[in-house]
Amino acid sequence: MSTARLCAPAYELGEYADPVAELQELQDDPRAAAELTAPAAGFHTYRWSDADVTELMTASVQRTLAEAQVPGADVDMVLLATDSLPHDRSAHRDVAQLLAEAGLARATVLTTGLMDCATAMASLGTAAALVGNGAARHVLVVSGDLADRATGGLRIVAGGAAIASDAAASALVSATAPGLPMLGMAHYSASELHQDSSPRQQLMSRIAMHRELFARLAAHHPFRPADVHAVLPSNFARNVLETYLSDVGYRREQLAVTNVGRIGHCLGSDPLINLADRLAEVKAGGVAEAGEEGRLVLFGAGVSHLAAVLVGARPLPEGAEK
């Protein structure tokens, strides 16, 4: 079995950037405004788009393929992790246009969903399995959402823990292209979080979810939190992330939370956006490259779903096996 690599993460943000404080939802709820714009939470700017979600996806995919130097015609499968496609036959037209513009001439396309903002990370794990068992050589994972479709237009989301933005992100999972070795993946769902319960019960359920998810991830590929150079999470309020992730052993300085203020919560795309930005910082010399045993965790969280992907922090060269 070959080692799947996570290659060339890229993204496209909504073309407009506005201050979170100007959102009507926050102006109508001073308490939420105070909490979400406080330094402890850190939200400042959100992105929105007039474009269709597949337009954002196309721009991101074109960047991924160019950086990976893999022709679109060589991609075997595309996994679209989104809740924002039209709910009628027009989705087929929109996706066909994406494939044509990206040169994905022979790819099979599937949509993945029902895990909210954890869907893209579960899709990465699926792609790694397809590549690892030889069923595919190159699989493209594409995430993207518009608040108008994914959240019914709401910008205050995740139970009041985040401000939603419009964006798309993509990455290639490949058997041969240069990229980060994919070492493990885990997911967890807690259906009880859809039931009415007290805030304390909700908190305890979420703490238990995080503990179980990271226990499953370590069972697949043993590692310690101290081995992890950065956790690249969904962009929830910084204090919310610190609450859950400190409980499973991660220090504040390990959490990549800069984008919380810069772009808000881009739903399922956040971990790939955070990875793309981190790799750009490493390339520019702003972040030191990890050693041979360094790890990164991409972590996506939905209403009642969590998913995480463990990758090596140092890329494998083209064609090499780990």
PDB file of C-alpha atoms in Angstrom:
ATOM      1  CA  MET A   1       0.000   0.000   0.000  1.00  0.00           C
ATOM      2  CA  SER A   2       1.307   3.458  -0.882  1.00  0.00           C
ATOM      3  CA  THR A   3       1.424   6.382   1.528  1.00  0.00           C
ATOM      4  CA  ALA A   4      -1.219   8.935   0.581  1.00  0.00           C
ATOM      5  CA  ARG A   5       0.060  12.521   0.541  1.00  0.00           C
ATOM      6  CA  LEU A   6      -1.887  15.692   1.174  1.00  0.00           C
ATOM      7  CA  CYS A   7      -0.797  18.079  -1.562  1.00  0.00           C
ATOM      8  CA  ALA A   8      -1.185  21.717  -2.560  1.00  0.00           C
ATOM      9  CA  PRO A   9      -3.975  23.040  -0.309  1.00  0.00           C
ATOM     10  CA  ALA A  10      -5.497  26.214  -1.736  1.00  0.00           C
ATOM     11  CA  TYR A  11      -8.560  28.355  -1.231  1.00  0.00           C
ATOM     12  CA  GLU A  12     -10.758  31.124  -2.565  1.00  0.00           C
ATOM     13  CA  LEU A  13     -12.494  33.508  -0.183  1.00  0.00           C
ATOM     14  CA  GLY A  14     -15.710  35.384  -0.824  1.00  0.00           C
ATOM     15  CA  GLU A  15     -14.851  38.542  -2.733  1.00  0.00           C
ATOM     16  CA  TYR A  16     -16.233  40.949  -0.126  1.00  0.00           C
ATOM     17  CA  ALA A  17     -14.782  41.563   3.370  1.00  0.00           C
ATOM     18  CA  ASP A  18     -16.863  43.391   5.989  1.00  0.00           C
ATOM     19  CA  PRO A  19     -16.530  44.035   9.726  1.00  0.00           C
ATOM     20  CA  VAL A  20     -18.339  41.525  11.893  1.00  0.00           C
ATOM     21  CA  ALA A  21     -19.620  44.374  14.072  1.00  0.00           C
ATOM     22  CA  GLU A  22     -21.749  45.628  11.137  1.00  0.00           C
ATOM     23  CA  LEU A  23     -23.749  42.394  10.888  1.00  0.00           C
ATOM     24  CA  GLN A  24     -27.424  43.008  11.592  1.00  0.00           C
ATOM     25  CA  GLU A  25     -27.578  39.758  13.582  1.00  0.00           C
ATOM     26  CA  LEU A  26     -25.011  41.111  16.035  1.00  0.00           C
ATOM     27  CA  GLN A  27     -26.612  44.529  16.197  1.00  0.00           C
ATOM     28  CA  ASP A  28     -29.868  42.792  17.137  1.00  0.00           C
ATOM     29  CA  ASP A  29     -28.140  40.774  19.884  1.00  0.00           C
ATOM     30  CA  PRO A  30     -25.774  42.957  21.961  1.00  0.00           C
ATOM     31  CA  ARG A  31     -24.837  40.062  24.231  1.00  0.00           C
ATOM     32  CA  ALA A  32     -23.688  37.897  21.301  1.00  0.00           C
ATOM     33  CA  ALA A  33     -21.905  40.913  19.813  1.00  0.00           C
ATOM     34  CA  ALA A  34     -19.971  41.500  23.033  1.00  0.00           C
ATOM     35  CA  GLU A  35     -18.975  37.840  23.283  1.00  0.00           C
ATOM     36  CA  LEU A  36     -17.962  37.251  19.664  1.00  0.00           C
ATOM     37  CA  THR A  37     -16.057  40.502  19.125  1.00  0.00           C
ATOM     38  CA  ALA A  38     -14.225  40.337  22.468  1.00  0.00           C
ATOM     39  CA  PRO A  39     -10.465  39.634  22.231  1.00  0.00           C
ATOM     40  CA  ALA A  40     -11.008  36.229  23.839  1.00  0.00           C
ATOM     41  CA  ALA A  41     -13.205  35.174  20.896  1.00  0.00           C
ATOM     42  CA  GLY A  42     -11.440  37.224  18.263  1.00  0.00           C
ATOM     43  CA  PHE A  43     -13.897  37.686  15.369  1.00  0.00           C
ATOM     44  CA  HIS A  44     -13.299  40.829  13.328  1.00  0.00           C
ATOM     45  CA  THR A  45     -13.904  40.310   9.574  1.00  0.00           C
ATOM     46  CA  TYR A  46     -16.138  37.964   7.598  1.00  0.00           C
ATOM     47  CA  ARG A  47     -16.212  37.207   3.867  1.00  0.00           C
ATOM     48  CA  TRP A  48     -19.227  36.972   1.590  1.00  0.00           C
ATOM     49  CA  SER A  49     -19.786  36.348  -2.084  1.00  0.00           C
ATOM     50  CA  ASP A  50     -22.189  37.099  -4.907  1.00  0.00           C
ATOM     51  CA  ALA A  51     -20.734  34.171  -6.852  1.00  0.00           C
ATOM     52  CA  ASP A  52     -22.046  30.633  -6.930  1.00  0.00           C
ATOM     53  CA  VAL A  53     -20.194  28.152  -4.739  1.00  0.00           C
ATOM     54  CA  THR A  54     -18.845  26.287  -7.775  1.00  0.00           C
ATOM     55  CA  GLU A  55     -17.171  29.490  -8.983  1.00  0.00           C
ATOM     56  CA  LEU A  56     -15.264  29.709  -5.695  1.00  0.00           C
ATOM     57  CA  MET A  57     -14.459  25.987  -5.937  1.00  0.00           C
ATOM     58  CA  THR A  58     -13.159  26.329  -9.506  1.00  0.00           C
ATOM     59  CA  ALA A  59     -10.708  29.080  -8.549  1.00  0.00           C
ATOM     60  CA  SER A  60      -9.425  27.020  -5.617  1.00  0.00           C
ATOM     61  CA  VAL A  61      -9.093  23.812  -7.650  1.00  0.00           C
ATOM     62  CA  GLN A  62      -7.147  25.580 -10.387  1.00  0.00           C
ATOM     63  CA  ARG A  63      -4.632  26.781  -7.774  1.00  0.00           C
ATOM     64  CA  THR A  64      -4.314  23.302  -6.257  1.00  0.00           C
ATOM     65  CA  LEU A  65      -3.655  21.600  -9.590  1.00  0.00           C
ATOM     66  CA  ALA A  66      -1.169  24.280 -10.667  1.00  0.00           C
ATOM     67  CA  GLU A  67       0.777  24.018  -7.429  1.00  0.00           C
ATOM     68  CA  ALA A  68       0.716  20.216  -7.409  1.00  0.00           C
ATOM     69  CA  GLN A  69       1.741  20.191 -11.086  1.00  0.00           C
ATOM     70  CA  VAL A  70      -0.777  17.433 -11.737  1.00  0.00           C
ATOM     71  CA  PRO A  71      -2.880  17.756 -14.916  1.00  0.00           C
ATOM     72  CA  GLY A  72      -6.601  17.753 -14.314  1.00  0.00           C
ATOM     73  CA  ALA A  73      -6.914  14.850 -16.748  1.00  0.00           C
ATOM     74  CA  ASP A  74      -4.883  12.682 -14.322  1.00  0.00           C
ATOM     75  CA  VAL A  75      -7.353  13.111 -11.439  1.00  0.00           C
ATOM     76  CA  ASP A  76      -9.384   9.941 -10.893  1.00  0.00           C
ATOM     77  CA  MET A  77     -12.021  11.206  -8.471  1.00  0.00           C
ATOM     78  CA  VAL A  78     -13.381  14.447  -7.033  1.00  0.00           C
ATOM     79  CA  LEU A  79     -15.070  14.535  -3.614  1.00  0.00           C
ATOM     80  CA  LEU A  80     -17.222  17.657  -3.192  1.00  0.00           C
ATOM     81  CA  ALA A  81     -17.649  18.341   0.535  1.00  0.00           C
ATOM     82  CA  THR A  82     -20.470  20.879   0.581  1.00  0.00           C
ATOM     83  CA  ASP A  83     -24.019  21.610   1.655  1.00  0.00           C
ATOM     84  CA  SER A  84     -24.321  24.500  -0.796  1.00  0.00           C
ATOM     85  CA  LEU A  85     -25.044  22.920  -4.167  1.00  0.00           C
ATOM     86  CA  PRO A  86     -28.494  23.566  -5.642  1.00  0.00           C
ATOM     87  CA  HIS A  87     -31.095  21.012  -4.615  1.00  0.00           C
ATOM     88  CA  ASP A  88     -32.220  20.316  -8.168  1.00  0.00           C
ATOM     89  CA  ARG A  89     -30.752  19.187 -11.500  1.00  0.00           C
ATOM     90  CA  SER A  90     -28.977  22.514 -11.950  1.00  0.00           C
ATOM     91  CA  ALA A  91     -26.297  21.155  -9.596  1.00  0.00           C
ATOM     92  CA  HIS A  92     -25.223  18.785 -12.379  1.00  0.00           C
ATOM     93  CA  ARG A  93     -24.784  21.720 -14.756  1.00  0.00           C
ATOM     94  CA  ASP A  94     -22.773  23.713 -12.212  1.00  0.00           C
ATOM     95  CA  VAL A  95     -20.490  20.786 -11.384  1.00  0.00           C
ATOM     96  CA  ALA A  96     -20.006  19.988 -15.080  1.00  0.00           C
ATOM     97  CA  GLN A  97     -18.824  23.565 -15.620  1.00  0.00           C
ATOM     98  CA  LEU A  98     -16.376  23.239 -12.705  1.00  0.00           C
ATOM     99  CA  LEU A  99     -14.942  20.042 -14.214  1.00  0.00           C
ATOM    100  CA  ALA A 100     -14.616  21.605 -17.650  1.00  0.00           C
ATOM    101  CA  GLU A 101     -12.902  24.774 -16.415  1.00  0.00           C
ATOM    102  CA  ALA A 102     -10.471  22.790 -14.244  1.00  0.00           C
ATOM    103  CA  GLY A 103      -9.693  20.268 -16.991  1.00  0.00           C
ATOM    104  CA  LEU A 104     -10.985  17.318 -14.958  1.00  0.00           C
ATOM    105  CA  ALA A 105     -11.816  15.324 -18.061  1.00  0.00           C
ATOM    106  CA  ARG A 106     -12.029  11.794 -16.636  1.00  0.00           C
ATOM    107  CA  ALA A 107     -12.775  12.271 -12.953  1.00  0.00           C
ATOM    108  CA  THR A 108     -15.717  10.635 -11.217  1.00  0.00           C
ATOM    109  CA  VAL A 109     -17.499  13.133  -8.957  1.00  0.00           C
ATOM    110  CA  LEU A 110     -19.198  12.393  -5.654  1.00  0.00           C
ATOM    111  CA  THR A 111     -20.736  14.713  -3.095  1.00  0.00           C
ATOM    112  CA  THR A 112     -20.237  14.170   0.627  1.00  0.00           C
ATOM    113  CA  GLY A 113     -22.276  15.747   3.378  1.00  0.00           C
ATOM    114  CA  LEU A 114     -24.334  15.411   6.576  1.00  0.00           C
ATOM    115  CA  MET A 115     -21.330  16.063   8.835  1.00  0.00           C
ATOM    116  CA  ASP A 116     -21.550  19.860   8.688  1.00  0.00           C
ATOM    117  CA  CYS A 117     -18.107  21.415   9.125  1.00  0.00           C
ATOM    118  CA  ALA A 118     -16.472  18.016   9.686  1.00  0.00           C
ATOM    119  CA  THR A 119     -17.390  16.770   6.199  1.00  0.00           C
ATOM    120  CA  ALA A 120     -14.223  17.912   4.434  1.00  0.00           C
ATOM    121  CA  MET A 121     -11.954  16.177   6.958  1.00  0.00           C
ATOM    122  CA  ALA A 122     -13.933  12.943   6.637  1.00  0.00           C
ATOM    123  CA  SER A 123     -13.581  13.324   2.861  1.00  0.00           C
ATOM    124  CA  LEU A 124      -9.793  13.620   3.194  1.00  0.00           C
ATOM    125  CA  GLY A 125      -9.786  10.337   5.099  1.00  0.00           C
ATOM    126  CA  THR A 126     -11.903   8.710   2.399  1.00  0.00           C
ATOM    127  CA  ALA A 127      -9.549  10.005  -0.288  1.00  0.00           C
ATOM    128  CA  ALA A 128      -6.511   8.680   1.603  1.00  0.00           C
ATOM    129  CA  ALA A 129      -8.120   5.231   1.793  1.00  0.00           C
ATOM    130  CA  LEU A 130      -8.803   5.222  -1.960  1.00  0.00           C
ATOM    131  CA  VAL A 131      -5.225   6.205  -2.723  1.00  0.00           C
ATOM    132  CA  GLY A 132      -3.741   3.897  -0.102  1.00  0.00           C
ATOM    133  CA  ASN A 133      -5.485   0.776  -1.392  1.00  0.00           C
ATOM    134  CA  GLY A 134      -4.676   1.545  -5.023  1.00  0.00           C
ATOM    135  CA  ALA A 135      -8.228   2.326  -6.137  1.00  0.00           C
ATOM    136  CA  ALA A 136      -7.116   5.797  -7.254  1.00  0.00           C
ATOM    137  CA  ARG A 137      -3.859   7.607  -7.890  1.00  0.00           C
ATOM    138  CA  HIS A 138      -5.070  11.215  -7.484  1.00  0.00           C
ATOM    139  CA  VAL A 139      -8.222  12.269  -5.601  1.00  0.00           C
ATOM    140  CA  LEU A 140      -9.264  15.906  -5.352  1.00  0.00           C
ATOM    141  CA  VAL A 141     -11.110  17.000  -2.197  1.00  0.00           C
ATOM    142  CA  VAL A 142     -13.036  20.246  -2.605  1.00  0.00           C
ATOM    143  CA  SER A 143     -14.853  22.028   0.184  1.00  0.00           C
ATOM    144  CA  GLY A 144     -17.049  25.087  -0.178  1.00  0.00           C
ATOM    145  CA  ASP A 145     -20.107  26.745   1.267  1.00  0.00           C
ATOM    146  CA  LEU A 146     -22.184  29.895   1.096  1.00  0.00           C
ATOM    147  CA  ALA A 147     -24.067  30.951   4.206  1.00  0.00           C
ATOM    148  CA  ASP A 148     -27.145  31.743   2.109  1.00  0.00           C
ATOM    149  CA  ARG A 149     -27.457  28.015   1.372  1.00  0.00           C
ATOM    150  CA  ALA A 150     -25.585  26.139   4.098  1.00  0.00           C
ATOM    151  CA  THR A 151     -26.991  28.005   7.105  1.00  0.00           C
ATOM    152  CA  GLY A 152     -30.146  29.550   5.657  1.00  0.00           C
ATOM    153  CA  GLY A 153     -28.420  32.931   5.562  1.00  0.00           C
ATOM    154  CA  LEU A 154     -27.442  33.011   9.232  1.00  0.00           C
ATOM    155  CA  ARG A 155     -24.008  34.355  10.100  1.00  0.00           C
ATOM    156  CA  ILE A 156     -24.028  33.558  13.827  1.00  0.00           C
ATOM    157  CA  VAL A 157     -23.540  29.779  13.782  1.00  0.00           C
ATOM    158  CA  ALA A 158     -22.232  26.836  15.817  1.00  0.00           C
ATOM    159  CA  GLY A 159     -24.492  27.627  18.742  1.00  0.00           C
ATOM    160  CA  GLY A 160     -23.186  31.171  18.913  1.00  0.00           C
ATOM    161  CA  ALA A 161     -19.497  30.186  18.744  1.00  0.00           C
ATOM    162  CA  ALA A 162     -18.658  31.484  15.252  1.00  0.00           C
ATOM    163  CA  ILE A 163     -19.363  33.959  12.451  1.00  0.00           C
ATOM    164  CA  ALA A 164     -19.867  32.242   9.089  1.00  0.00           C
ATOM    165  CA  SER A 165     -17.989  33.254   5.939  1.00  0.00           C
ATOM    166  CA  ASP A 166     -18.299  32.228   2.285  1.00  0.00           C
ATOM    167  CA  ALA A 167     -15.293  30.372   0.825  1.00  0.00           C
ATOM    168  CA  ALA A 168     -13.999  27.252  -0.892  1.00  0.00           C
ATOM    169  CA  ALA A 169     -10.852  25.196  -0.366  1.00  0.00           C
ATOM    170  CA  SER A 170      -9.223  22.225  -2.049  1.00  0.00           C
ATOM    171  CA  ALA A 171      -6.343  19.787  -1.797  1.00  0.00           C
ATOM    172  CA  LEU A 172      -5.049  16.844  -3.795  1.00  0.00           C
ATOM    173  CA  VAL A 173      -4.626  13.465  -2.129  1.00  0.00           C
ATOM    174  CA  SER A 174      -2.045  11.652  -4.217  1.00  0.00           C
ATOM    175  CA  ALA A 175       0.040   8.505  -4.354  1.00  0.00           C
ATOM    176  CA  THR A 176       2.997  10.243  -5.995  1.00  0.00           C
ATOM    177  CA  ALA A 177       2.883  14.064  -5.919  1.00  0.00           C
ATOM    178  CA  PRO A 178       4.997  15.888  -3.319  1.00  0.00           C
ATOM    179  CA  GLY A 179       2.986  16.428  -0.156  1.00  0.00           C
ATOM    180  CA  LEU A 180       2.502  15.743   3.532  1.00  0.00           C
ATOM    181  CA  PRO A 181       2.257  12.048   4.463  1.00  0.00           C
ATOM    182  CA  MET A 182      -1.248  11.197   5.701  1.00  0.00           C
ATOM    183  CA  LEU A 183      -0.822   9.142   8.856  1.00  0.00           C
ATOM    184  CA  GLY A 184      -4.278   8.700  10.347  1.00  0.00           C
ATOM    185  CA  MET A 185      -7.888   9.836  10.375  1.00  0.00           C
ATOM    186  CA  ALA A 186     -10.713   9.580  12.893  1.00  0.00           C
ATOM    187  CA  HIS A 187     -14.311  10.724  13.119  1.00  0.00           C
ATOM    188  CA  TYR A 188     -17.022  10.708  15.756  1.00  0.00           C
ATOM    189  CA  SER A 189     -20.725  11.542  15.869  1.00  0.00           C
ATOM    190  CA  ALA A 190     -22.938  12.262  18.878  1.00  0.00           C
ATOM    191  CA  SER A 191     -26.611  12.166  17.930  1.00  0.00           C
ATOM    192  CA  GLU A 192     -27.632  13.227  21.446  1.00  0.00           C
ATOM    193  CA  LEU A 193     -26.503  16.760  20.640  1.00  0.00           C
ATOM    194  CA  HIS A 194     -29.558  17.119  18.398  1.00  0.00           C
ATOM    195  CA  GLN A 195     -31.809  16.515  21.400  1.00  0.00           C
ATOM    196  CA  ASP A 196     -32.965  19.103  23.900  1.00  0.00           C
ATOM    197  CA  SER A 197     -30.625  19.199  26.868  1.00  0.00           C
ATOM    198  CA  SER A 198     -29.244  21.680  29.356  1.00  0.00           C
ATOM    199  CA  PRO A 199     -26.192  23.815  28.520  1.00  0.00           C
ATOM    200  CA  ARG A 200     -24.203  21.787  31.043  1.00  0.00           C
ATOM    201  CA  GLN A 201     -25.197  18.505  29.365  1.00  0.00           C
ATOM    202  CA  GLN A 202     -24.275  19.953  25.968  1.00  0.00           C
ATOM    203  CA  LEU A 203     -20.869  21.014  27.293  1.00  0.00           C
ATOM    204  CA  MET A 204     -20.176  17.621  28.825  1.00  0.00           C
ATOM    205  CA  SER A 205     -21.217  15.850  25.617  1.00  0.00           C
ATOM    206  CA  ARG A 206     -18.866  18.013  23.558  1.00  0.00           C
ATOM    207  CA  ILE A 207     -15.970  17.436  25.932  1.00  0.00           C
ATOM    208  CA  ALA A 208     -16.607  13.687  25.723  1.00  0.00           C
ATOM    209  CA  MET A 209     -16.757  13.904  21.908  1.00  0.00           C
ATOM    210  CA  HIS A 210     -13.370  15.573  21.702  1.00  0.00           C
ATOM    211  CA  ARG A 211     -11.802  13.061  24.072  1.00  0.00           C
ATOM    212  CA  GLU A 212     -13.149  10.133  22.062  1.00  0.00           C
ATOM    213  CA  LEU A 213     -12.116  11.600  18.714  1.00  0.00           C
ATOM    214  CA  PHE A 214      -8.515  12.184  19.723  1.00  0.00           C
ATOM    215  CA  ALA A 215      -8.331   8.786  21.440  1.00  0.00           C
ATOM    216  CA  ARG A 216      -9.437   7.184  18.159  1.00  0.00           C
ATOM    217  CA  LEU A 217      -6.907   9.209  16.191  1.00  0.00           C
ATOM    218  CA  ALA A 218      -4.054   8.140  18.486  1.00  0.00           C
ATOM    219  CA  ALA A 219      -5.222   4.516  18.310  1.00  0.00           C
ATOM    220  CA  HIS A 220      -4.854   4.570  14.514  1.00  0.00           C
ATOM    221  CA  HIS A 221      -1.400   6.122  14.632  1.00  0.00           C
ATOM    222  CA  PRO A 222       0.085   6.505  18.133  1.00  0.00           C
ATOM    223  CA  PHE A 223       1.314  10.024  18.879  1.00  0.00           C
ATOM    224  CA  ARG A 224       1.366  12.483  21.750  1.00  0.00           C
ATOM    225  CA  PRO A 225       0.026  16.050  21.732  1.00  0.00           C
ATOM    226  CA  ALA A 226       3.609  17.152  22.331  1.00  0.00           C
ATOM    227  CA  ASP A 227       4.513  15.712  18.890  1.00  0.00           C
ATOM    228  CA  VAL A 228       2.040  18.051  17.181  1.00  0.00           C
ATOM    229  CA  HIS A 229       3.462  21.316  15.855  1.00  0.00           C
ATOM    230  CA  ALA A 230       0.037  22.799  15.162  1.00  0.00           C
ATOM    231  CA  VAL A 231      -3.665  21.983  15.307  1.00  0.00           C
ATOM    232  CA  LEU A 232      -5.413  23.512  12.270  1.00  0.00           C
ATOM    233  CA  PRO A 233      -9.038  23.743  13.389  1.00  0.00           C
ATOM    234  CA  SER A 234     -12.441  25.009  12.425  1.00  0.00           C
ATOM    235  CA  ASN A 235     -12.409  28.745  13.088  1.00  0.00           C
ATOM    236  CA  PHE A 236     -14.598  28.908  16.167  1.00  0.00           C
ATOM    237  CA  ALA A 237     -14.120  31.524  18.880  1.00  0.00           C
ATOM    238  CA  ARG A 238     -10.592  31.221  20.218  1.00  0.00           C
ATOM    239  CA  ASN A 239     -11.740  30.687  23.800  1.00  0.00           C
ATOM    240  CA  VAL A 240     -14.089  27.892  22.677  1.00  0.00           C
ATOM    241  CA  LEU A 241     -11.272  26.119  20.835  1.00  0.00           C
ATOM    242  CA  GLU A 242      -8.971  26.478  23.811  1.00  0.00           C
ATOM    243  CA  THR A 243     -11.601  25.011  26.144  1.00  0.00           C
ATOM    244  CA  TYR A 244     -12.044  21.791  24.173  1.00  0.00           C
ATOM    245  CA  LEU A 245      -8.515  21.281  22.865  1.00  0.00           C
ATOM    246  CA  SER A 246      -6.712  22.058  26.102  1.00  0.00           C
ATOM    247  CA  ASP A 247      -8.752  19.263  27.696  1.00  0.00           C
ATOM    248  CA  VAL A 248      -7.177  16.740  25.276  1.00  0.00           C
ATOM    249  CA  GLY A 249      -3.655  18.017  25.839  1.00  0.00           C
ATOM    250  CA  TYR A 250      -3.027  20.888  23.400  1.00  0.00           C
ATOM    251  CA  ARG A 251      -1.502  24.157  24.538  1.00  0.00           C
ATOM    252  CA  ARG A 252      -2.757  27.531  23.357  1.00  0.00           C
ATOM    253  CA  GLU A 253       0.380  28.127  21.299  1.00  0.00           C
ATOM    254  CA  GLN A 254      -0.244  24.913  19.316  1.00  0.00           C
ATOM    255  CA  LEU A 255      -3.597  26.167  18.004  1.00  0.00           C
ATOM    256  CA  ALA A 256      -3.651  27.946  14.635  1.00  0.00           C
ATOM    257  CA  VAL A 257      -6.269  30.607  15.366  1.00  0.00           C
ATOM    258  CA  THR A 258      -5.008  33.651  13.421  1.00  0.00           C
ATOM    259  CA  ASN A 259      -7.714  33.245  10.774  1.00  0.00           C
ATOM    260  CA  VAL A 260     -10.539  33.520  13.307  1.00  0.00           C
ATOM    261  CA  GLY A 261     -10.202  37.302  13.177  1.00  0.00           C
ATOM    262  CA  ARG A 262      -9.011  37.581   9.586  1.00  0.00           C
ATOM    263  CA  ILE A 263     -11.710  35.624   7.754  1.00  0.00           C
ATOM    264  CA  GLY A 264     -14.187  34.179  10.258  1.00  0.00           C
ATOM    265  CA  HIS A 265     -15.554  30.629  10.091  1.00  0.00           C
ATOM    266  CA  CYS A 266     -15.477  29.351   6.491  1.00  0.00           C
ATOM    267  CA  LEU A 267     -17.449  26.258   7.530  1.00  0.00           C
ATOM    268  CA  GLY A 268     -15.849  23.016   6.286  1.00  0.00           C
ATOM    269  CA  SER A 269     -13.003  24.800   4.496  1.00  0.00           C
ATOM    270  CA  ASP A 270     -11.265  26.128   7.619  1.00  0.00           C
ATOM    271  CA  PRO A 271      -8.655  23.395   8.237  1.00  0.00           C
ATOM    272  CA  LEU A 272      -7.472  23.424   4.602  1.00  0.00           C
ATOM    273  CA  ILE A 273      -7.323  27.224   4.597  1.00  0.00           C
ATOM    274  CA  ASN A 274      -5.306  27.154   7.801  1.00  0.00           C
ATOM    275  CA  LEU A 275      -2.987  24.512   6.330  1.00  0.00           C
ATOM    276  CA  ALA A 276      -2.439  26.514   3.148  1.00  0.00           C
ATOM    277  CA  ASP A 277      -1.574  29.591   5.192  1.00  0.00           C
ATOM    278  CA  ARG A 278       0.785  27.646   7.449  1.00  0.00           C
ATOM    279  CA  LEU A 279       2.653  26.106   4.505  1.00  0.00           C
ATOM    280  CA  ALA A 280       2.973  29.575   2.966  1.00  0.00           C
ATOM    281  CA  GLU A 281       4.460  30.836   6.251  1.00  0.00           C
ATOM    282  CA  VAL A 282       6.952  27.949   6.308  1.00  0.00           C
ATOM    283  CA  LYS A 283       7.953  28.732   2.721  1.00  0.00           C
ATOM    284  CA  ALA A 284       8.405  32.402   3.581  1.00  0.00           C
ATOM    285  CA  GLY A 285      10.463  31.562   6.662  1.00  0.00           C
ATOM    286  CA  GLY A 286       7.885  32.828   9.155  1.00  0.00           C
ATOM    287  CA  VAL A 287       7.432  29.361  10.711  1.00  0.00           C
ATOM    288  CA  ALA A 288      10.219  26.828  11.192  1.00  0.00           C
ATOM    289  CA  GLU A 289       9.810  23.567   9.274  1.00  0.00           C
ATOM    290  CA  ALA A 290       9.213  20.590  11.539  1.00  0.00           C
ATOM    291  CA  GLY A 291      11.628  17.710  11.987  1.00  0.00           C
ATOM    292  CA  GLU A 292      11.128  14.172  10.732  1.00  0.00           C
ATOM    293  CA  GLU A 293       8.670  13.263  13.510  1.00  0.00           C
ATOM    294  CA  GLY A 294       6.700  16.504  13.493  1.00  0.00           C
ATOM    295  CA  ARG A 295       2.938  16.235  13.141  1.00  0.00           C
ATOM    296  CA  LEU A 296       0.027  18.461  12.167  1.00  0.00           C
ATOM    297  CA  VAL A 297      -3.638  17.827  13.008  1.00  0.00           C
ATOM    298  CA  LEU A 298      -6.405  19.108  10.741  1.00  0.00           C
ATOM    299  CA  PHE A 299      -9.557  19.282  12.840  1.00  0.00           C
ATOM    300  CA  GLY A 300     -13.110  19.906  11.616  1.00  0.00           C
ATOM    301  CA  ALA A 301     -16.084  20.279  13.965  1.00  0.00           C
ATOM    302  CA  GLY A 302     -19.783  20.303  13.133  1.00  0.00           C
ATOM    303  CA  VAL A 303     -22.949  20.463  15.224  1.00  0.00           C
ATOM    304  CA  SER A 304     -22.726  16.831  16.306  1.00  0.00           C
ATOM    305  CA  HIS A 305     -19.771  15.546  14.269  1.00  0.00           C
ATOM    306  CA  LEU A 306     -16.010  15.753  14.604  1.00  0.00           C
ATOM    307  CA  ALA A 307     -13.292  14.588  12.220  1.00  0.00           C
ATOM    308  CA  ALA A 308      -9.520  14.904  12.333  1.00  0.00           C
ATOM    309  CA  VAL A 309      -6.652  14.036  10.000  1.00  0.00           C
ATOM    310  CA  LEU A 310      -3.087  13.494  11.223  1.00  0.00           C
ATOM    311  CA  VAL A 311      -0.311  14.350   8.766  1.00  0.00           C
ATOM    312  CA  GLY A 312       3.439  14.542   8.888  1.00  0.00           C
ATOM    313  CA  ALA A 313       4.636  18.138   8.971  1.00  0.00           C
ATOM    314  CA  ARG A 314       7.506  17.563   6.538  1.00  0.00           C
ATOM    315  CA  PRO A 315       6.597  16.828   2.881  1.00  0.00           C
ATOM    316  CA  LEU A 316       7.551  13.647   1.073  1.00  0.00           C
ATOM    317  CA  PRO A 317       9.273  14.306  -2.276  1.00  0.00           C
ATOM    318  CA  GLU A 318       7.759  13.169  -5.551  1.00  0.00           C
ATOM    319  CA  GLY A 319       7.417   9.409  -5.883  1.00  0.00           C
ATOM    320  CA  ALA A 320       9.036   8.613  -2.524  1.00  0.00           C
ATOM    321  CA  GLU A 321       7.625   6.128  -0.050  1.00  0.00           C
ATOM    322  CA  LYS A 322       7.721   6.862   3.656  1.00  0.00           C
TER     323      LYS A 322
END
